[in-house]
GROMACS .gro file of C-alpha atoms in nm:
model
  245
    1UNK     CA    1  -3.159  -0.060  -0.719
    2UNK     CA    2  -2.798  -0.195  -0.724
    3UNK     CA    3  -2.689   0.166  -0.868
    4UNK     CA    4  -2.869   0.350  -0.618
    5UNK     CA    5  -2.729   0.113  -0.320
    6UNK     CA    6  -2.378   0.196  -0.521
    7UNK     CA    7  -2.410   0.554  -0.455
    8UNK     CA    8  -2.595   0.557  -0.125
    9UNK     CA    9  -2.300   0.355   0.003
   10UNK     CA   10  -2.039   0.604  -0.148
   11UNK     CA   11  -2.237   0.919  -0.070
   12UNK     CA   12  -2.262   0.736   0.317
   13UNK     CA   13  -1.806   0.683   0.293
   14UNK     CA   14  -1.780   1.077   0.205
   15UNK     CA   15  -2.020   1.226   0.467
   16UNK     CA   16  -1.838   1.038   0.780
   17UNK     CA   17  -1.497   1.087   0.570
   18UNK     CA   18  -1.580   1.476   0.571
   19UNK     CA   19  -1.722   1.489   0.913
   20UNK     CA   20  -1.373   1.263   1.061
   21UNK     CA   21  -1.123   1.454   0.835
   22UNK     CA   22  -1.190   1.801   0.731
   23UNK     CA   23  -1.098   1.949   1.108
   24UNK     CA   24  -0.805   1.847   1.071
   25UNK     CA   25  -0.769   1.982   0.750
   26UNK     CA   26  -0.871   2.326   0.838
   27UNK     CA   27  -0.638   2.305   1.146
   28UNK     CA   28  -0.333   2.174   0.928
   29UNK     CA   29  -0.359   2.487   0.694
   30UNK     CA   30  -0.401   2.768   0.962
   31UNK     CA   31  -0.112   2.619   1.080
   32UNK     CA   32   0.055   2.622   0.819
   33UNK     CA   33  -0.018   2.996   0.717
   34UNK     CA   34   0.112   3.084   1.077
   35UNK     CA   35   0.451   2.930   1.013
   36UNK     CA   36   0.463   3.107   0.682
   37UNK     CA   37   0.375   3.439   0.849
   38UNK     CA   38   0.600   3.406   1.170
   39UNK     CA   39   0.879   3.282   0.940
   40UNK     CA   40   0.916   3.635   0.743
   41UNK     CA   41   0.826   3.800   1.056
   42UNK     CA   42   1.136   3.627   1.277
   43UNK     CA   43   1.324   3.718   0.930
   44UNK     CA   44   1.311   4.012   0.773
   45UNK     CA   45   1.547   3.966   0.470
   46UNK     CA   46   1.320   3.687   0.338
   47UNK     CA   47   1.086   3.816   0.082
   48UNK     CA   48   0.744   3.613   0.008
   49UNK     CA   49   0.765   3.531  -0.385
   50UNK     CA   50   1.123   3.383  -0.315
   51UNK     CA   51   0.997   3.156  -0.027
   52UNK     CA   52   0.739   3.033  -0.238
   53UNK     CA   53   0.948   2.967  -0.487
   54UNK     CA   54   1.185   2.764  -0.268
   55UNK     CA   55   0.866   2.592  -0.099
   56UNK     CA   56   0.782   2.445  -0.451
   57UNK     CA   57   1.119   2.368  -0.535
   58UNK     CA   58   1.182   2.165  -0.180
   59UNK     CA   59   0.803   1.979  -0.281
   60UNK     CA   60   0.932   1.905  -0.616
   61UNK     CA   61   1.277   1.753  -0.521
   62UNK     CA   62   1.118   1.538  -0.263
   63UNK     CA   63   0.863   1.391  -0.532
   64UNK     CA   64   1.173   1.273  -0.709
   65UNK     CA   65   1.308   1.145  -0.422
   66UNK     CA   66   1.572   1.393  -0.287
   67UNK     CA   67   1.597   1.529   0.009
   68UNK     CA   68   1.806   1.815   0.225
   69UNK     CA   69   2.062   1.623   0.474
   70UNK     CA   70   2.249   1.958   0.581
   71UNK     CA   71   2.446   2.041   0.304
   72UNK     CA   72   2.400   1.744   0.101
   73UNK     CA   73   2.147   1.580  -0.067
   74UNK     CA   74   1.979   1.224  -0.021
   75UNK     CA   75   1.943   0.970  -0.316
   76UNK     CA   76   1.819   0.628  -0.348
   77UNK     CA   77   1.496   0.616  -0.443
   78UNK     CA   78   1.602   0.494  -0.816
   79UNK     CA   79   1.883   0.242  -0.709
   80UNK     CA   80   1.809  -0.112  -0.811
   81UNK     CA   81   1.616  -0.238  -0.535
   82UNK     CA   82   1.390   0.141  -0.535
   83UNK     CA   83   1.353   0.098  -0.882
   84UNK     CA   84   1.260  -0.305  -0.857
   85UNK     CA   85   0.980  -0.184  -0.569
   86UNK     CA   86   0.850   0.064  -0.801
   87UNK     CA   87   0.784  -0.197  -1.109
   88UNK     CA   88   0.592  -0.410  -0.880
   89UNK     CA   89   0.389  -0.088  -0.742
   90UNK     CA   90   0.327  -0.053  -1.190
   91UNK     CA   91   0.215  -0.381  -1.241
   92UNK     CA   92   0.006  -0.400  -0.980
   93UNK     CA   93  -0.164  -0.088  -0.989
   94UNK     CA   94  -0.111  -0.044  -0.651
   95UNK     CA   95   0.020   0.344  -0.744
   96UNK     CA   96   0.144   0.484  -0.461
   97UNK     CA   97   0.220   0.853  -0.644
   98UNK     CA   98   0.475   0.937  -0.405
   99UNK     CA   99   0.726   0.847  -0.694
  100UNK     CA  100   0.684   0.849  -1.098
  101UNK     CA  101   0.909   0.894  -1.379
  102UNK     CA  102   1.031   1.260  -1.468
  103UNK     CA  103   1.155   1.226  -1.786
  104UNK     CA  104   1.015   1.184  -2.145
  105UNK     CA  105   1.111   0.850  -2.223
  106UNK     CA  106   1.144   0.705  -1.893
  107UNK     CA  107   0.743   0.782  -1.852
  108UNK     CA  108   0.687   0.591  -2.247
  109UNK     CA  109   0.888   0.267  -2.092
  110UNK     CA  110   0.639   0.277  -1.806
  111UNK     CA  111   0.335   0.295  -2.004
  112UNK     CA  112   0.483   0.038  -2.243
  113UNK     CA  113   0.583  -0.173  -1.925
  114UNK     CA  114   0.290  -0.134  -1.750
  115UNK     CA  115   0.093  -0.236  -2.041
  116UNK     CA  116   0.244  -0.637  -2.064
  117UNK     CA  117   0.310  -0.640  -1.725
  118UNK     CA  118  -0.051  -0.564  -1.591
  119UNK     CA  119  -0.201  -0.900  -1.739
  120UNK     CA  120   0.118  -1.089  -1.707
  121UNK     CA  121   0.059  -0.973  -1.309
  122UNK     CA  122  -0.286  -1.055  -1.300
  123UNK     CA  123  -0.237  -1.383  -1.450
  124UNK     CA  124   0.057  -1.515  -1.208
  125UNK     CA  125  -0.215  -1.386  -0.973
  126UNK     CA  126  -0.491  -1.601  -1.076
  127UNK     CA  127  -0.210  -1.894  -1.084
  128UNK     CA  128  -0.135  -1.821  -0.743
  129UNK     CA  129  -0.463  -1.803  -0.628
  130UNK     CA  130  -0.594  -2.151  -0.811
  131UNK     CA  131  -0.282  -2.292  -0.632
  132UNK     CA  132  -0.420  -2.202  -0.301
  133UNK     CA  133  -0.733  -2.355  -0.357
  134UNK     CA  134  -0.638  -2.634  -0.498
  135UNK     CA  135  -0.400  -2.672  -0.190
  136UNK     CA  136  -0.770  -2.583   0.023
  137UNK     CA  137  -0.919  -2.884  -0.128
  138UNK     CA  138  -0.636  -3.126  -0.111
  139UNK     CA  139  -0.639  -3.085   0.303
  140UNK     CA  140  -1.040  -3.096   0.276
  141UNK     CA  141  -1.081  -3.442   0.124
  142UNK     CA  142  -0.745  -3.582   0.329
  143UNK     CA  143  -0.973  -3.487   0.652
  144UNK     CA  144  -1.277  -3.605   0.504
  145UNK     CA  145  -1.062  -3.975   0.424
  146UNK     CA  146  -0.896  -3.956   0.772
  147UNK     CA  147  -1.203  -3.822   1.008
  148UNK     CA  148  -1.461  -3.929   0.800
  149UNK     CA  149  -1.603  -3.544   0.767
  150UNK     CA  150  -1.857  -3.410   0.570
  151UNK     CA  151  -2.025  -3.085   0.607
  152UNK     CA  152  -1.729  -2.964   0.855
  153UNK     CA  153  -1.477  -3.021   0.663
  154UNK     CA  154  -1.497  -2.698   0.369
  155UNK     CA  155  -1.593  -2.485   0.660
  156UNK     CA  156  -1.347  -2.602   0.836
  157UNK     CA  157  -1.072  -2.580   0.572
  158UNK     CA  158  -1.207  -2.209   0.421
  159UNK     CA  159  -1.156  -2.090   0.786
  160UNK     CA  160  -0.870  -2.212   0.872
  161UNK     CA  161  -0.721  -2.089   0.522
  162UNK     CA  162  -0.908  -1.762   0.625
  163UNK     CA  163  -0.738  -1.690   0.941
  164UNK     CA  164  -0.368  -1.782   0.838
  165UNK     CA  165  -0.400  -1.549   0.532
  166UNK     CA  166  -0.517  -1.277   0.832
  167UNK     CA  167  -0.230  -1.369   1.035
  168UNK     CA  168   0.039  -1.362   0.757
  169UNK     CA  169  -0.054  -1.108   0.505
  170UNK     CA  170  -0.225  -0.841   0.778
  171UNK     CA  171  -0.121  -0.885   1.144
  172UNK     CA  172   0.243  -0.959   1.132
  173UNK     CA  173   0.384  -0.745   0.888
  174UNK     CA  174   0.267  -0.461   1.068
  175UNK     CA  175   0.521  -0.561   1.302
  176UNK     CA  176   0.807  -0.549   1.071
  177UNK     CA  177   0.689  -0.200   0.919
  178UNK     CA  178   0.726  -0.088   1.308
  179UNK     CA  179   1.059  -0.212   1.335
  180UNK     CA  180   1.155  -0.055   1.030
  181UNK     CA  181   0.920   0.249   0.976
  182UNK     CA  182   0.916   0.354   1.290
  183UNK     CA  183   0.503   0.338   1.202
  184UNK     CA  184   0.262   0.276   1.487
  185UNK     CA  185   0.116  -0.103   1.471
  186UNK     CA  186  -0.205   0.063   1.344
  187UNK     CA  187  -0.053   0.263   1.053
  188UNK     CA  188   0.155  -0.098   0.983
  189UNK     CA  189  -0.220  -0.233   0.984
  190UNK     CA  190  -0.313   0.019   0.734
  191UNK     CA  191  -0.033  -0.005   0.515
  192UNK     CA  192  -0.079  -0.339   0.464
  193UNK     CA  193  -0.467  -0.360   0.396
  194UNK     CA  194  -0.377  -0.016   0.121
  195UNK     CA  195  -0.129  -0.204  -0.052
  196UNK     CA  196  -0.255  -0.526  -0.098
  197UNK     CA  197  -0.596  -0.432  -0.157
  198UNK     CA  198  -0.393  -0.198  -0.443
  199UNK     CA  199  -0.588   0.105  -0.318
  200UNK     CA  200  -0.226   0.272  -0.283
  201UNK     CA  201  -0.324   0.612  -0.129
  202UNK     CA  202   0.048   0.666  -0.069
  203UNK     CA  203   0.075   0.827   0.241
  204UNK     CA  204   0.286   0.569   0.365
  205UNK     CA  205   0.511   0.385   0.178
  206UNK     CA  206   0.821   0.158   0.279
  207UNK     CA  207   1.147   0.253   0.255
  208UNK     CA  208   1.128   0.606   0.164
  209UNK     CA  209   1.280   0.729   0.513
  210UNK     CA  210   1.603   0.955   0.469
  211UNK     CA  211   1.693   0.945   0.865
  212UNK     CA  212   1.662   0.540   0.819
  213UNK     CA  213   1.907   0.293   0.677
  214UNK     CA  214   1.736  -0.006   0.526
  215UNK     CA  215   1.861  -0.353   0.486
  216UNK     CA  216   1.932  -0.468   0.117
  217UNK     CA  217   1.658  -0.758   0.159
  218UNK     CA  218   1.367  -0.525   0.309
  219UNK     CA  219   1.212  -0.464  -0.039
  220UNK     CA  220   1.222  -0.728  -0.253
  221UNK     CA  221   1.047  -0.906   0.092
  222UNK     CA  222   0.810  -0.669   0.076
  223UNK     CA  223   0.789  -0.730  -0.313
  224UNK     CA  224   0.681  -1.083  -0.309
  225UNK     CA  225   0.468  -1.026   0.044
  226UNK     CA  226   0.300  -0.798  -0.187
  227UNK     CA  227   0.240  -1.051  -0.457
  228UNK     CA  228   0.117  -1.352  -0.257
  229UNK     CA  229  -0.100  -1.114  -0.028
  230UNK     CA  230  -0.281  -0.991  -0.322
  231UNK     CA  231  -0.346  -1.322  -0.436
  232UNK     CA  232  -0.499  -1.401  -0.076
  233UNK     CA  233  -0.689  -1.096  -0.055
  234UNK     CA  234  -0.842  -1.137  -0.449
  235UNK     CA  235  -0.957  -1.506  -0.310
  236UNK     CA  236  -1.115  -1.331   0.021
  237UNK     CA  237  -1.321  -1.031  -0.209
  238UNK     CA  238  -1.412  -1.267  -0.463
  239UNK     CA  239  -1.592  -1.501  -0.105
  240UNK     CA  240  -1.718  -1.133  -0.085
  241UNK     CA  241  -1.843  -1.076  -0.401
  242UNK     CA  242  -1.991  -1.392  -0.447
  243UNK     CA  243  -2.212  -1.369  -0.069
  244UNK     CA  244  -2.303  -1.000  -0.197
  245UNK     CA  245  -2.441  -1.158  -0.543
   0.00000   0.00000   0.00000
């Protein structure tokens, strides 16, 4: 019954999924192919198998992180602080894909890397998140000592716990994203919930803006926002998990 609910639920996310997305899919690729056509149209002395060729090359530069500015190039994406971001993305399994190693050994360091650092994450995790609680039940039993509380007091505490997780970890950043994204409060929104609940689909991702000049602090910020709001959110699905059982 629990299998069949599984799949029911799944098979339910891909039929509104392909009734809200695939339009725009279809319309994204016939534009496309009318660009392509219009561009060797407009010019003549283009020649299709060396566009293509240059199409794949300019899609394989930017998934290592370089871009066209003119008639140079735009690096950064393996600095310190890119590189820092991208360990925590490893650890986490949050695996955004928009950047991976490219070379032989730096791709055996990242399995090697991510295989200590995944339980070393998911413990600090687990610390994180006993802390919290801990911290839940400390302010429970000082209300039930000071207002004499009984049955209000965990519901009181869980919500209020609830709601400032909500406020830190998914309604303000969104406003920092916009600031320094550019991103629409609702794609901030999105971000947020992706990452931390380590889905990591990787259409947006921080700091990977060419035309933008980030400040030195944005992603290690982001890297321990990360960290503590995955620890929140593990508390909040394992409420979930435990109602659903």
């Amino acid at each position: 019954v629990l299998l069949a609910l599984y799949m029911g639920y799944v098979g339910l996310g891909a039929g509104v999924l392909r009734a809200l997305e695939r339009p725009a899919e279809v319309r994204a690729a016939q534009h496309l192919v009318q660009q392509h056509w219009e561009l060797l149209a407009n010019h003549t002395c283009l020649r299709g198998p060396a566009l293509q060729r240059l199409i794949e090359g300019i899609i394989q530069a930017y998934k290592s992180g370089i871009t066209l500015q003119g008639n140079t190039t735009s690096l950064g994406r393996w600095d310190f602080s890119g590189s820092f971001f991208f360990s925590i993305s490893a650890i986490t399994t949050i695996g955004y894909g928009n950047l991976s190693p490219s070379t032989a050994t730096g791709r055996i360091f990242c399995i090697l890397f991510a295989l200590f650092g995944i339980p070393l994450n998911l413990v600090l995790l687990n610390e994180i998140g006993q802390l919290v609680l801990l911290g839940v039940q400390h302010c429970a039993h000082y209300l039930e000592e000071v207002f004499h509380w009984q049955k209000k007091t965990s519901l009181l505490i869980k919500t209020c716990a609830l709601v400032t997780g909500f406020l830190l970890f998914l309604l303000l950043p969104p406003l920092l994203f916009s600031d320094k994204e550019g991103w629409s409060y609702e794609e901030g929104f999105y971000y947020s919930f992706i990452t931390l609940s380590t889905i990591g689909f990787g259409d947006y991702v921080i700091g990977m803006n060419p035309d933008r000049t980030y400040p030195s602090w944005y992603k290690n910020v982001v890297s321990l926002w990360i960290i503590f709001g995955m620890a929140w959110l593990a508390l909040v699905i394992k409420f979930c998990i435990s109602f659903l059982e």
